[in-house]
Amino acid sequence: MSVDATYQADADRVPWWQEAVFYQIYPRSFADSDGDGVGDLAGARVRLADLAWLGVDALWISPFFRSPMADFGYDVSDYCDVDPLFGDLAEFDSLVADAHALGMRVVIDWVPNHTSDQHPWFLDASSSRDSPHRNWYVWRYPEPDGSPPNNWVAAFDLSAPAWTFHEPTGQWYLHLFESAQPDLNWDEPQVVEAMHDTLRFWLDRGVDGFRADAIHCIGKDPRLPDDPPEVAGIPHCALNDVPVTHERLRAIRTLVDTYPGQQVVVGEVFLLSTEEVATYYGDGDELHLAFNFPPLFAPWLADHWRGCIEDTCAALEPRGAWPTWVLSNHDNPRHRTRYDRAAARAGEDPVTAARRSEARARAAAVLLLSLRGTPFVYQGDELGLADADVPEGRRVDPGGRDGCRAPIPWDATPDHGWPTGAGVRTWLPMAPEAEERNRGAEAAEPGSVLHLYRRAIALRHATPALSRGSFEWVDLPDGVLGYRRTHAGDTVVVLVNFTGTAVAIDLAKLQGAEVLLASDDPVPRGRFAGRLGPDQALIIRT
Ligand code: GLC
């Protein structure tokens, strides 16, 4: 190969995480191997072949570390071990090896902002004001009237301060989340070193990167000032944005980049503005990727989505930062449920509403998998699942997020692939409509949501215009979005109808062009006939 050709090939190469489709496994609810009603790593391992069939390139596995489970694993008591509920380190190694053998990367969830209150560091820190680990957490004396040091509120229970008074040592400790999740003090160099060690531990075991939980919170304004009244009631973790965090991210990036495997760090930067989130990419020297949350809350409205996409482009493009897209995750109602609720609020009759929210969820899948940026699929989205309606007696999450965490139905048997021992049941009720919406049934039905995801992912992989092409709007009637994706002379156009009525599309260039994918059809529709069905999305090659 000539030097020129080599140069060309290199210029054309993009990091794997820009072209990958990620799939989020929430292990408690994914698949169970031992009948205790809680999913585990061995259960997930059995299902890897199904994920390879779906075509996803990378798995993000939510926490499986040792934990008292006050926040179902986001309260870590040992960063370098697997909780026995999920398996052990050997099982994790096998999972990674099997995933790699199937061509999928494995990204794990790193929780750097806080530990469990049962972590040995916190047990020591809270044993005395002079303990060696005291400064590993954030402690303050009460105000003269006994109140906490500032007005920050914790996530989940907004009536509660982000501080808990620790009687035995007479000080408050900070927790931006639950009181069982004390915030680490990243101003303490030993904390930085210890947390860097946890990254090295997993990098040495061969992981392909990290999803960094609440990463924008690892720096705090040293003055710990009150939040201004105009943001009263917003959890402080949604407001915390200080320069020192960027310095810490650069150090994390440097550490990760010393490994040879192009590992990725995708950060949960849960701030209210996309512009602020964009700063956490730094100058290409902080996060590789950051989650982009506005689409996670977006209603099924063309203008709203257009705004999300434009804001994302405007904030990220000038920095050369690569976007991400997500419709659902383990912290928020699934998109189908959001569309169901909106239809109920709009007074649609239940049968029409159910039909429409399924059509919208299908079109949303096409949108997710055709935008410029890395898509993240939340387990069960590919089955078109809605949230479970969890009865009061079975609710377990302090943040009210049980519905979207319902176990994944694998087949149409009475236990849907979750056989439990006598007197044991799954930790949450099964996802709804499990008779029809289960992996086995949908795999057997070419018109299913599962096959739509599979086709859309395959098309993305086969079409560089979709995975890395440029993005340009196409002018269309109200209620319809259209965009052109182009790479190396190949152009595809995506059309998404956000309305419940068919729309005529009068674009000369598209008439008779080949339809590559339709959100409502098991097979391509042949040629474009100038019409977009209700809540339908199409991908067309011009
Ligand atoms: C992140 C996680 C969420 C968790 C919180 C505290 O937002 O996604 O599940 O409760 O951080 O770790």
PDB file of C-alpha atoms and ligand atoms in Angstrom, residues 71 74 111 114 156 177 181 211 213-214 268 330-331 401 405, ligand 1:
ATOM      1  CA  ASP A  71     -29.548   2.203  45.423  1.00  0.00           C
ATOM      2  CA  TYR A  74     -25.023   2.545  42.765  1.00  0.00           C
ATOM      3  CA  VAL A 111     -19.471   5.260  40.469  1.00  0.00           C
ATOM      4  CA  HIS A 114     -20.000   8.482  46.268  1.00  0.00           C
ATOM      5  CA  PHE A 156     -34.825  11.357  45.103  1.00  0.00           C
ATOM      6  CA  PHE A 177     -27.976  11.236  46.473  1.00  0.00           C
ATOM      7  CA  GLN A 181     -24.334   7.239  49.475  1.00  0.00           C
ATOM      8  CA  ARG A 211     -19.801   4.754  31.993  1.00  0.00           C
ATOM      9  CA  ASP A 213     -21.829   7.851  36.996  1.00  0.00           C
ATOM     10  CA  ALA A 214     -22.732  11.436  37.996  1.00  0.00           C
ATOM     11  CA  GLU A 268     -23.349  10.891  32.925  1.00  0.00           C
ATOM     12  CA  HIS A 330     -32.902   2.611  34.095  1.00  0.00           C
ATOM     13  CA  ASP A 331     -33.669   5.983  35.714  1.00  0.00           C
ATOM     14  CA  ARG A 401     -37.839   4.118  39.172  1.00  0.00           C
ATOM     15  CA  ARG A 405     -36.531  -1.782  35.691  1.00  0.00           C
TER      16      ARG A 405
HETATM   17  C1  GLC B   1     -26.970   7.896  38.376  1.00  0.00           C
HETATM   18  C2  GLC B   1     -27.550   6.529  38.122  1.00  0.00           C
HETATM   19  C3  GLC B   1     -28.686   6.311  39.074  1.00  0.00           C
HETATM   20  C4  GLC B   1     -28.157   6.408  40.480  1.00  0.00           C
HETATM   21  C5  GLC B   1     -27.436   7.726  40.709  1.00  0.00           C
HETATM   22  C6  GLC B   1     -26.619   7.685  41.960  1.00  0.00           C
HETATM   23  O1  GLC B   1     -27.877   8.906  38.081  1.00  0.00           O
HETATM   24  O2  GLC B   1     -27.938   6.412  36.792  1.00  0.00           O
HETATM   25  O3  GLC B   1     -29.307   5.068  38.868  1.00  0.00           O
HETATM   26  O4  GLC B   1     -29.214   6.290  41.384  1.00  0.00           O
HETATM   27  O5  GLC B   1     -26.531   8.012  39.684  1.00  0.00           O
HETATM   28  O6  GLC B   1     -25.505   6.853  41.796  1.00  0.00           O
END
